[in-house]
Amino acid sequence: MKTLKLGILGSGHIATKMALAVKGLESREMGVEAYAVASRNLAKAEDFAKAYGFKKAYGSYEELASDPDVDLIYIATPHSLHFDCAKLCIERGKNLLVEKAFCANAKQANMIVAMAHDKGTFLCEAMWTRFLPAVQMVNEWTCSGKIGTVEGVEADFSMPLTHVERLVNPALAGGALLDLGIYSLTFADLFLGRAGSKSASNNIKGIQSKCVKFHTGVDATDWIDITYENGQVAHLKTSMVSPLHNEGIIYGSNGFIRVVNLNDMEKIELHDSTGAIVEEVKPPRIVNCYEYEVLACKKALENPSTSRHEICGIPYLGAAQSNRETIWETAEMPHAKTLEMMELMDGLRANWGVSYPFEISPGDTWNRTGDKSTLQVFDIETGAVTTLKEFDQVIEAPNWSADGKFLTYNAGGRIYKLNLERDNAGKLSAGEITEVPSHYVDNCNNDHVLSPDGTGLYVSHHTKEDGLSRIYKIFFDGRMPELVTPLAPSYLHGITPDGKTLAYCAERNGEYDIYTIPAIGGNETRLTTAKGLNDGPEYDANGEYIWFNSVRSGRMQAFRMKADGSEQTQITDDIHWNTWFPHISPNREHIVMVAYHESDVRPGEHVPNKNVELRLASRDPASATGFGRAKTILKLFGGQGTINVNSWAPDSKQFAFVSYKK
C-alpha cells in the first residue's frame, strides 16, 4: 500500500482532531491521504471536507462504507453509535479504526471483533495513548531500573464536562468512565504488572471502587483501587464534574515518574527518591499524536500478520489469544486487550448500578417467576427427544446415576431423586420423586454430583452465614451433611471415579479458577491461573483428564487438561458462541455442551431465559485435539440449569437436559 486513503465517519469534535493529524501526515508525504468524510448531513460533511482538505464528502455513512477506494475508516461518532457504525462498515468489507470507548459494553465489542474476523477485515480501537512514543520511553525508564522496583501508580483524568449533552445522557452511554476513566485504567494497565517486574502478566487480584452519580443516573465521579497479583497497586480517579486535573505518576522503590497529560503524555519527568527532577523529556509528536495510531494501522495493513511487540524483553500479547489462524490487528492494541478493558468497565458499572436503556437489566434476565421446566432426554443416535416430566417450577441440572435407575436434580434449594422406569418396549418414563434429606443444607444451587459409592451427593450450598457457596456431602439415608470446603465461594462440578477427589470452581482473591480437594476435606490445590473465569471442571470416566470451560481466549470455550492441571488444551473455537460445561460421556467418545450466542451474553455470563444450543463433539483421531468440531444438535429456550452437571446415561447414548417456558 503506497498511500492509505482514510475516511472519517462522523464530523464532530474528535473527528476534527483526526483530520488535523491525517492532513499533517499527508502534507509530510508519509503515505496517508485525507480522502473522505461522511456525516448524516451533507452540508456539514462538505463544510468539514473544505475546512480540512478532504477530497470527498458524503451525506450518509452508507456512502462512505460503500466507497471502493477508501482503505481505512475512522469511526468518530459517539460511542453509543460505534456498534451500529462498525457493523455497517464491516458488512461492506471495510477496515476500521474505532474511537474509544470501542463500544458501549463488552457484548457489543465481542460481536464486532467476531464480525471482523469472519469478514477478514482489519480492526483496531483508537486508544491513542497506547501508540505514543512516550509509552516506550516510560517503559525504558522502568525496565532499566531508574526508579527501582515499580510499586504502583496514581492517575487522575478529570474535567468539568456536564455541559456536553451526550455525557449526561444514559441513552447515549454517557458518564465519566467510558469517556475519561478509560484513560486512567489504560495508564495502570500500561505500566503495572509487566514494567520493572520481568513478568508478561498483570493479572488483577482485586478491585474496590465507588462512583457518585449525576442526577441523570450516569457516573459522574469514579474512584477505582486495583491490586495486582504481583503486589502492585493502582489508585485511579476520573470525574466529569471536578476541576481539570490530568496526570499520572508511576511510583518505584527509588523514585517516581510523572506524566503530564496521561492521555497524550506531553511531558514525562524522572524524579529521584527525594522528589528532585533528574530528567525531563517532551516526547516527539508529528502533529497532535493522533497520527501514531494511523501509522500503526497503515503498518498492520501493509503486513497483515499477528506480530507482537515486547515490553522489558518479554513478548506482550495483551490478554490471552485464541487459537484462530489469523487475527488482523495492531500489536499496540490487540483485540484481546480491547475486550479485556471493555469487560473491566462492564464490571465496574455493574458494581455501581450504572446501566444504559439499551442494555437488558440483570433483574430482568434473572427473573424466573412463573417459569415452567421440562425434563427431557436426547438420544444421540436417533436424534429423538423424550419428555420425562413437566414441572410448574424451575428445576435444574439433571444428574444420571451410574446404574441408570434414577436422575437427581435441584429445585427450590433442595435436591430431588426421580426414579426412571421402562416399559416392555424399553421406552423411558418418569417414576416416583423423593426429596433427598439434606437438613440445614437447604439452599443448593445447580452444582452437584453423585458419589460413586452410591451413598449420596456432593452439593454446592449457599450457607446462611454469608450467602456464599460451599461444598457439602448429603446422604440418601438421612445422615447429617458433611462440610468439605470451608473456603467460599466454591462451586462443585466433578468427582474422580474412585470418589476420592472433587474438582470445583472457586473465587479466591478476585480470580475464578479450578481447584481440587480431597472428598473428605483438606487442603485445596489450584490447577488454573489463566486470567478470567475458569469453570465447570469434571473428570472423565478413568480420571485421566478434567474437562472445563474458560474465557481465556476471549470467548467462553471448552478446554481439557490432565488431572494434575498440566497440558491445558482448548477444544472448541466457536467464533460467535460462548460454550459452557463440556460434559464427557462415560465411554469418552462424545462431549455435549450448551452454547449462548454472542449477542445474548457476555463471554463470562451463564444466565437463564436465553435461546441456547446444545452442541455435540465426537472423537476424531485425525483432529489435533482428538475431537471433531462441535455440531448443533438441538435449539431450545434454556441456559442456567439446562445441563450444568454431567447428565449422560451410563450407556453414553443419551443425556438428560432441562428446557424452560417463560
XYZ file of C-alpha atoms in Angstrom:
662
model
C 0.000 0.000 0.000
C 1.720 3.151 -1.220
C -0.872 5.585 0.135
C -3.539 4.862 2.712
C -6.784 6.619 1.819
C -8.509 7.409 5.091
C -12.177 8.201 5.543
C -13.708 9.707 8.664
C -17.199 8.610 9.680
C -18.661 11.426 11.742
C -17.825 15.107 11.792
C -17.839 16.093 15.451
C -15.096 17.359 17.770
C -12.969 14.187 17.814
C -13.179 13.959 14.022
C -11.539 17.376 13.702
C -8.539 16.177 15.716
C -8.081 13.159 13.488
C -8.499 15.333 10.416
C -5.627 17.569 11.536
C -3.413 14.534 12.141
C -4.209 12.946 8.772
C -3.710 16.200 6.904
C -0.380 16.629 8.674
C 0.754 13.172 7.535
C -0.412 13.934 4.020
C 1.487 17.222 3.863
C 4.642 15.456 5.017
C 4.203 12.789 2.344
C 4.038 9.984 4.904
C 1.765 7.730 2.856
C -1.613 8.835 4.226
C -4.268 10.705 2.269
C -7.152 12.779 3.681
C -9.639 11.096 1.387
C -13.274 11.365 2.521
C -15.606 12.379 5.323
C -19.194 11.326 5.994
C -21.924 12.963 8.035
C -25.643 12.370 8.233
C -25.907 15.947 6.930
C -24.330 16.525 3.512
C -23.797 20.255 4.080
C -21.948 19.536 7.300
C -19.775 16.944 5.566
C -18.984 19.383 2.738
C -18.021 22.123 5.219
C -15.783 19.662 7.069
C -14.118 18.457 3.856
C -13.448 22.025 2.761
C -12.095 23.088 6.148
C -9.668 20.169 6.475
C -8.823 19.451 2.854
C -10.611 16.140 2.327
C -11.346 15.225 -1.286
C -14.828 13.746 -0.885
C -17.853 14.449 1.268
C -20.783 12.106 1.827
C -24.197 12.832 3.292
C -24.606 9.337 4.739
C -22.455 6.752 6.483
C -23.590 4.122 3.973
C -21.995 6.048 1.092
C -18.606 6.176 2.787
C -18.779 2.487 3.724
C -19.593 1.663 0.075
C -16.756 3.676 -1.461
C -14.409 1.089 -3.032
C -11.380 3.375 -2.809
C -11.326 4.025 0.944
C -8.659 1.900 2.677
C -9.411 2.653 6.333
C -12.434 4.218 8.025
C -12.031 6.038 11.317
C -15.297 5.903 13.306
C -15.657 9.187 15.182
C -19.288 9.055 16.281
C -20.335 8.967 19.970
C -19.548 5.540 21.416
C -23.233 4.725 21.750
C -23.242 4.529 17.923
C -19.961 2.656 17.463
C -21.579 -0.767 17.284
C -24.039 0.123 14.525
C -21.453 2.082 12.545
C -18.808 -0.633 12.818
C -21.332 -3.299 11.828
C -22.296 -1.281 8.753
C -18.679 -0.879 7.656
C -17.605 -4.464 8.323
C -20.564 -5.792 6.342
C -19.153 -3.833 3.410
C -15.664 -5.224 3.962
C -14.051 -2.063 5.305
C -11.002 -1.868 7.557
C -11.711 0.067 10.739
C -10.129 2.277 13.362
C -12.821 2.755 16.031
C -12.544 5.610 18.511
C -12.538 4.695 22.186
C -14.541 3.613 24.043
C -14.668 0.852 21.452
C -18.348 0.102 22.165
C -20.845 0.704 24.939
C -20.235 -2.715 26.506
C -18.289 -5.944 26.134
C -21.144 -7.782 24.460
C -21.153 -5.326 21.564
C -17.353 -5.361 21.412
C -17.217 -9.142 21.163
C -19.692 -9.123 18.300
C -17.716 -6.542 16.341
C -14.431 -8.419 16.803
C -16.080 -11.655 15.675
C -17.640 -9.991 12.658
C -14.302 -8.515 11.573
C -12.651 -11.896 11.918
C -15.385 -13.562 9.860
C -15.149 -10.925 7.148
C -11.352 -10.846 7.151
C -11.193 -7.102 7.785
C -8.679 -5.173 9.853
C -9.960 -3.755 13.150
C -8.369 -1.568 15.804
C -9.527 0.501 18.762
C -8.279 4.082 18.574
C -6.905 4.242 22.109
C -4.244 6.728 21.011
C -2.324 6.606 24.299
C -1.108 3.049 23.604
C 0.531 4.156 20.338
C 2.550 7.098 21.713
C 6.373 7.135 21.634
C 6.184 8.282 25.257
C 4.930 4.831 26.308
C 8.139 3.233 25.084
C 10.195 5.932 26.826
C 8.490 5.299 30.160
C 8.922 1.554 29.747
C 12.618 2.033 29.029
C 12.980 4.025 32.241
C 11.155 1.454 34.345
C 12.754 -1.584 32.717
C 16.235 -0.138 33.212
C 15.530 0.324 36.925
C 15.666 4.106 37.000
C 13.024 4.213 39.721
C 13.826 0.822 41.206
C 11.028 -1.700 41.515
C 7.704 -0.398 40.251
C 5.232 -0.426 43.145
C 2.144 1.374 41.902
C 0.523 4.218 40.002
C -1.784 7.117 40.640
C -3.811 8.564 37.794
C -6.454 11.277 37.642
C -8.167 12.458 34.494
C -10.921 14.898 35.392
C -12.546 17.886 33.745
C -15.958 19.586 34.005
C -17.997 18.227 31.087
C -21.592 18.110 32.275
C -22.467 20.742 29.685
C -21.913 18.086 26.992
C -25.341 16.522 26.474
C -24.176 13.066 25.381
C -22.055 12.668 28.530
C -25.010 13.074 30.866
C -27.469 11.051 28.768
C -27.753 7.335 29.666
C -29.284 6.593 26.256
C -26.017 7.759 24.679
C -23.871 5.647 27.041
C -22.886 8.753 28.964
C -20.805 9.055 32.114
C -17.201 9.674 33.075
C -15.946 6.099 32.814
C -16.200 5.415 29.084
C -15.047 8.879 28.070
C -12.367 9.748 30.647
C -11.946 6.816 33.013
C -10.683 4.559 30.252
C -7.522 6.699 30.189
C -6.807 6.187 33.875
C -7.461 2.444 33.523
C -5.190 2.319 30.474
C -2.415 4.148 32.322
C -2.452 1.493 35.056
C -2.622 -1.326 32.527
C 0.325 0.032 30.547
C 2.758 0.379 33.412
C 1.826 -2.174 36.063
C 2.491 -5.885 36.173
C 4.978 -6.052 33.345
C 7.073 -2.957 33.837
C 10.000 -3.496 36.159
C 8.816 -6.957 37.159
C 10.071 -9.145 34.267
C 6.587 -10.584 34.004
C 4.317 -10.554 30.961
C 1.245 -10.719 33.178
C -0.506 -8.061 35.201
C -3.456 -10.064 36.449
C -5.803 -8.167 38.707
C -6.178 -9.598 42.191
C -8.915 -7.337 43.480
C -10.828 -4.118 42.753
C -12.504 -1.680 45.106
C -14.455 1.131 43.527
C -17.087 3.758 44.128
C -18.898 6.276 41.990
C -21.016 9.344 42.588
C -23.823 9.528 40.048
C -25.080 12.524 38.116
C -28.789 13.225 38.549
C -29.460 11.507 35.203
C -28.073 8.207 36.542
C -24.713 8.096 34.774
C -21.444 8.014 36.725
C -20.064 11.486 37.400
C -17.017 10.809 39.592
C -15.297 7.443 39.948
C -12.639 6.142 42.348
C -11.013 2.823 41.478
C -8.377 0.983 43.534
C -6.804 -2.053 41.861
C -4.418 -4.571 43.385
C -2.399 -6.948 41.232
C -1.139 -10.443 41.895
C 2.451 -9.184 41.991
C 1.629 -6.743 44.810
C 1.435 -3.570 42.750
C -1.451 -1.159 43.277
C -3.282 1.481 41.258
C -5.229 4.419 42.686
C -7.359 5.898 39.917
C -9.829 8.741 39.700
C -11.901 10.253 36.960
C -14.596 12.883 37.041
C -16.688 14.973 34.695
C -17.619 17.439 37.461
C -14.241 18.089 39.128
C -11.802 20.803 38.054
C -9.286 19.944 35.359
C -6.594 17.534 36.522
C -4.743 15.297 34.100
C -1.618 13.489 35.223
C -0.288 10.064 36.072
C 2.504 9.053 38.446
C 4.416 5.766 38.476
C 5.964 5.073 41.864
C 9.069 2.968 42.353
C 11.252 1.986 45.288
C 13.872 4.598 44.300
C 11.838 7.396 42.747
C 8.870 8.124 40.540
C 7.898 9.153 37.015
C 5.396 11.950 36.483
C 3.456 12.037 33.222
C 1.808 15.332 32.330
C -1.476 14.745 30.493
C -1.756 10.995 30.862
C -3.805 10.685 27.680
C -1.319 12.239 25.229
C 1.737 12.272 27.548
C 3.077 15.664 26.523
C 5.870 15.592 29.129
C 7.491 12.915 31.300
C 9.631 13.664 34.336
C 12.005 11.351 36.188
C 12.213 12.111 39.923
C 14.597 10.590 42.449
C 13.602 9.409 45.922
C 13.809 12.982 47.278
C 11.382 14.257 44.644
C 14.011 16.166 42.680
C 13.729 16.110 38.879
C 16.588 14.076 37.422
C 15.480 14.030 33.798
C 12.727 15.663 31.770
C 11.598 14.808 28.257
C 8.962 16.144 25.907
C 8.191 13.162 23.655
C 8.078 13.742 19.914
C 4.853 14.436 18.086
C 4.354 14.850 14.367
C 1.061 16.729 14.650
C -1.185 16.085 17.663
C -0.383 12.410 18.475
C -3.476 11.030 16.733
C -1.182 10.302 13.815
C 0.610 7.448 15.587
C -2.446 5.197 15.625
C -2.988 5.862 11.919
C 0.620 4.960 11.131
C 0.310 1.778 13.196
C -2.804 0.825 11.243
C -1.013 1.526 7.965
C 1.836 -0.744 9.045
C -0.554 -3.524 10.010
C -2.500 -3.198 6.761
C 0.712 -3.485 4.766
C 1.801 -6.507 6.782
C -1.324 -8.460 7.858
C 0.407 -10.660 10.407
C -0.152 -11.222 14.108
C 3.171 -9.708 15.097
C 3.593 -8.676 18.712
C 5.835 -6.196 20.462
C 7.854 -6.673 23.612
C 7.982 -4.922 26.973
C 11.085 -5.398 29.090
C 12.190 -8.077 26.619
C 9.005 -10.103 27.143
C 6.514 -10.704 24.290
C 3.349 -8.806 25.119
C 0.147 -10.438 23.919
C -2.361 -8.215 25.649
C -4.741 -10.825 27.068
C -4.583 -14.486 26.073
C -5.039 -15.055 22.364
C -7.334 -17.642 20.852
C -6.148 -20.430 18.568
C -7.611 -18.832 15.463
C -5.319 -18.820 12.459
C -5.457 -15.092 11.680
C -6.267 -12.087 13.811
C -5.728 -8.876 11.833
C -4.840 -6.245 14.402
C -2.098 -3.943 15.647
C 0.500 -5.038 18.154
C -0.152 -1.992 20.338
C -3.922 -2.520 20.657
C -4.748 -6.225 20.152
C -8.388 -7.251 20.145
C -7.929 -9.211 23.346
C -6.855 -6.067 25.178
C -9.856 -4.152 23.851
C -12.175 -6.884 25.093
C -10.372 -7.103 28.432
C -10.828 -3.386 29.078
C -14.472 -3.481 28.000
C -15.107 -6.358 30.432
C -13.369 -4.399 33.188
C -15.573 -1.350 32.607
C -18.705 -3.503 32.428
C -17.801 -4.954 35.810
C -17.278 -1.518 37.313
C -20.613 -0.255 36.008
C -22.362 -3.348 37.328
C -20.866 -2.692 40.767
C -22.081 0.911 40.655
C -25.534 0.089 39.341
C -24.975 2.110 36.182
C -26.614 0.729 33.050
C -27.916 2.083 29.767
C -31.507 1.872 28.494
C -30.490 -0.329 25.562
C -28.988 -2.947 27.901
C -31.061 -5.738 29.445
C -31.007 -5.359 33.216
C -29.727 -8.284 35.315
C -33.035 -8.254 37.182
C -34.976 -8.956 34.002
C -32.584 -11.703 32.969
C -32.745 -13.482 36.300
C -36.473 -13.098 36.936
C -37.698 -16.698 36.799
C -41.118 -16.073 38.316
C -43.644 -18.318 36.627
C -41.042 -20.335 34.713
C -42.060 -23.876 33.794
C -39.487 -26.636 33.326
C -39.463 -29.655 31.039
C -37.140 -32.550 31.831
C -36.141 -34.332 28.627
C -33.732 -36.923 27.248
C -31.856 -36.679 23.945
C -30.773 -39.788 22.011
C -27.553 -39.034 20.099
C -28.027 -41.982 17.710
C -31.582 -41.204 16.595
C -31.887 -37.520 17.471
C -35.127 -38.311 19.299
C -36.197 -36.205 22.282
C -38.210 -37.889 25.039
C -40.108 -35.775 27.563
C -39.945 -37.320 31.025
C -41.891 -34.758 33.026
C -43.121 -31.166 33.047
C -42.825 -29.036 36.189
C -44.630 -25.851 37.233
C -41.414 -24.533 38.771
C -37.724 -24.159 37.975
C -35.770 -27.389 38.167
C -32.133 -27.630 37.139
C -29.153 -29.828 36.383
C -30.278 -33.447 35.904
C -27.598 -35.896 37.020
C -27.897 -39.534 35.820
C -26.989 -42.314 38.247
C -24.254 -44.794 37.342
C -26.712 -47.708 37.365
C -29.131 -45.830 35.117
C -32.043 -46.185 37.573
C -32.650 -42.552 38.552
C -31.922 -38.873 37.942
C -31.249 -36.224 40.546
C -31.951 -32.521 40.103
C -32.214 -29.365 42.212
C -35.307 -27.247 42.767
C -36.054 -24.604 45.379
C -32.739 -25.149 47.134
C -33.255 -28.897 47.650
C -32.096 -31.989 45.776
C -34.626 -34.476 44.413
C -34.399 -38.034 43.150
C -36.562 -39.111 40.194
C -36.795 -42.842 39.545
C -36.700 -43.966 35.922
C -38.975 -46.640 34.529
C -39.000 -48.528 31.229
C -41.883 -50.351 29.600
C -41.602 -53.652 27.721
C -40.508 -51.794 24.600
C -37.725 -50.057 26.508
C -39.416 -46.639 26.470
C -38.210 -44.413 29.299
C -40.611 -42.594 31.633
C -40.592 -40.755 34.945
C -41.402 -42.611 38.139
C -41.590 -41.640 41.788
C -39.955 -38.421 43.017
C -38.475 -38.169 46.505
C -36.559 -35.420 48.262
C -33.011 -36.258 49.293
C -32.748 -35.462 53.030
C -30.278 -32.628 53.467
C -31.334 -30.986 56.760
C -29.836 -27.476 57.005
C -28.267 -27.761 53.542
C -31.384 -26.238 52.026
C -30.067 -23.641 49.567
C -28.376 -25.866 46.994
C -27.623 -24.471 43.551
C -27.254 -26.408 40.291
C -23.751 -27.720 41.035
C -23.964 -31.277 42.348
C -22.528 -34.723 41.561
C -23.407 -38.215 42.680
C -20.965 -40.027 44.927
C -19.532 -43.136 43.154
C -20.178 -45.254 46.251
C -23.928 -44.620 45.912
C -24.342 -43.120 49.387
C -25.415 -39.630 48.331
C -24.361 -36.473 46.545
C -21.827 -33.708 46.860
C -23.605 -30.358 46.508
C -22.910 -26.632 46.464
C -24.934 -24.943 49.208
C -25.187 -21.219 49.955
C -24.698 -21.006 53.693
C -26.855 -18.739 55.824
C -23.842 -17.102 57.482
C -22.678 -15.179 54.435
C -24.698 -16.463 51.479
C -21.599 -17.912 49.811
C -21.442 -21.345 48.203
C -19.635 -24.160 49.990
C -19.430 -27.849 49.153
C -21.168 -30.414 51.369
C -21.951 -34.090 51.126
C -25.558 -35.112 51.722
C -26.724 -38.703 52.180
C -29.621 -40.757 50.855
C -30.025 -42.445 54.249
C -30.592 -39.147 56.061
C -27.261 -38.772 57.844
C -26.224 -35.234 58.698
C -24.390 -33.343 55.923
C -20.599 -33.105 55.948
C -18.726 -29.906 55.051
C -15.907 -30.323 52.519
C -14.782 -26.760 51.633
C -14.698 -24.208 54.463
C -13.450 -21.603 51.972
C -16.051 -19.856 49.830
C -17.327 -19.383 47.261
C -16.765 -22.913 45.931
C -18.893 -24.364 43.118
C -18.730 -28.134 42.695
C -18.631 -29.825 39.291
C -16.590 -33.034 39.267
C -15.549 -36.114 41.201
C -12.931 -38.769 40.422
C -14.177 -42.270 39.538
C -12.902 -43.557 42.877
C -14.712 -40.794 44.747
C -11.588 -39.554 46.492
C -11.159 -36.107 44.897
C -13.511 -33.266 43.989
C -12.952 -30.643 41.279
C -14.638 -27.255 41.559
C -14.585 -23.619 40.534
C -13.678 -21.207 43.318
C -13.186 -17.487 43.655
C -10.035 -16.647 45.585
C -8.754 -13.060 45.747
C -10.906 -11.906 42.850
C -9.949 -14.686 40.418
C -12.153 -17.632 39.460
C -10.070 -20.754 38.953
C -10.319 -24.521 39.108
C -9.294 -26.318 42.284
C -9.277 -29.861 43.595
C -9.673 -31.107 47.164
C -9.896 -34.492 48.883
C -13.540 -35.549 49.140
C -13.113 -35.902 52.899
C -11.806 -32.333 53.117
C -8.306 -30.945 53.432
C -6.062 -28.597 51.504
C -7.189 -27.387 48.102
C -4.939 -27.364 45.026
C -5.185 -24.676 42.345
C -4.991 -26.034 38.789
C -5.607 -22.972 36.568
C -4.127 -19.486 36.605
C -5.376 -18.097 33.273
C -6.971 -14.666 33.547
C -10.762 -14.641 33.662
C -13.331 -17.248 34.579
C -12.308 -20.923 34.581
C -15.313 -23.077 35.438
C -17.205 -26.362 35.141
C -14.445 -28.930 35.811
C -15.368 -32.602 35.619
C -13.323 -35.782 35.328
C -13.622 -38.313 32.540
C -14.537 -41.911 33.354
C -10.973 -43.019 34.098
C -9.898 -39.859 35.907
C -7.167 -39.043 33.404
C -8.488 -35.679 32.221
C -10.506 -32.797 33.610
C -12.851 -31.088 31.163
C -13.725 -27.457 31.835
C -14.648 -24.146 30.239
C -12.591 -20.965 30.242
C -12.907 -17.408 28.949
C -9.138 -17.061 28.466
C -9.417 -16.999 24.646
C -11.814 -14.048 24.656
C -14.869 -16.292 24.293
C -16.097 -18.914 26.755
C -14.855 -22.180 25.228
C -14.292 -25.827 26.159
C -10.884 -26.955 27.408
C -9.250 -30.127 28.671
C -6.292 -30.719 30.994
C -4.587 -33.579 32.755
C -5.874 -34.292 36.246
C -2.813 -32.550 37.699
C -3.554 -29.355 35.730
C -0.945 -29.881 33.020
C -1.498 -29.858 29.239
C -4.334 -27.325 29.252
C -5.740 -27.504 25.718
C -8.549 -25.581 24.026
C -11.078 -27.948 22.424
C -13.671 -25.642 20.835
C -13.296 -22.377 18.959
C -16.822 -21.151 18.348
C -16.331 -17.655 16.950
C -19.911 -16.466 17.573
C -20.798 -18.610 20.564
C -19.883 -18.845 24.229
C -19.653 -22.549 25.042
C -20.163 -23.836 28.581
C -19.840 -27.084 30.535
C -18.235 -29.727 28.307
C -19.710 -32.976 29.613
C -17.699 -36.023 28.572
C -19.640 -39.248 28.024
C -18.803 -42.343 30.121
C -17.184 -44.032 27.109
C -15.162 -40.828 26.487
C -16.351 -40.675 22.873
C -18.614 -37.614 22.996
C -18.862 -34.171 24.580
C -22.151 -32.312 24.982
C -22.147 -28.572 25.745
C -24.532 -25.627 25.981
C -23.784 -22.565 23.837
C -25.007 -18.956 24.032
C -24.880 -16.632 21.046
C -22.555 -13.644 21.441
C -25.474 -11.229 21.018
C -27.191 -12.617 24.130
C -24.454 -12.763 26.768
C -21.032 -11.524 27.651
C -18.352 -14.235 27.473
C -18.373 -14.874 31.223
C -22.147 -14.987 31.666
C -24.111 -18.180 32.260
C -27.658 -16.961 32.709
C -31.215 -18.309 32.369
C -34.009 -17.376 29.975
C -31.999 -17.430 26.758
C -32.230 -19.185 23.433
C -29.324 -21.622 23.521
C -27.969 -24.529 21.527
C -26.848 -27.939 22.680
C -23.716 -28.977 20.818
C -22.081 -32.348 20.405
C -18.442 -33.084 19.587
C -17.343 -36.661 18.894
C -13.960 -38.295 18.957
C -11.882 -37.769 15.815
C -8.351 -39.227 15.859
C -7.407 -37.019 12.909
C -8.052 -33.850 14.914
C -5.241 -32.209 16.860
C -7.450 -32.184 19.963
C -8.787 -35.696 19.440
C -12.331 -34.399 18.921
C -14.079 -33.082 15.834
C -15.785 -29.732 15.523
C -18.885 -29.396 17.697
C -22.200 -29.551 15.856
C -25.548 -28.166 16.931
C -27.969 -30.981 17.774
C -30.774 -29.052 19.471
C -32.013 -25.480 19.892
C -34.090 -24.571 22.927
C -35.027 -21.913 25.477
C -32.815 -22.550 28.475
C -29.400 -21.584 29.797
C -28.677 -21.623 33.508
C -29.812 -25.055 34.687
C -30.107 -26.792 31.309
C -27.036 -29.046 31.632
C -24.909 -27.651 34.447
C -23.689 -31.081 35.513
C -22.829 -34.280 33.667
C -26.162 -35.809 32.682
C -25.030 -38.681 30.442
C -26.731 -42.054 30.761
C -24.371 -44.944 31.618
C -24.608 -46.292 28.039
C -23.324 -42.971 26.587
C -26.217 -42.951 24.112
C -28.472 -40.465 25.893
C -28.234 -37.426 28.105
C -30.837 -35.540 30.141
C -31.457 -31.802 29.974
C -33.980 -29.168 31.030
C -35.734 -26.615 28.841
C -37.893 -23.767 30.098
C -41.028 -21.818 29.324
C -41.313 -18.216 30.483
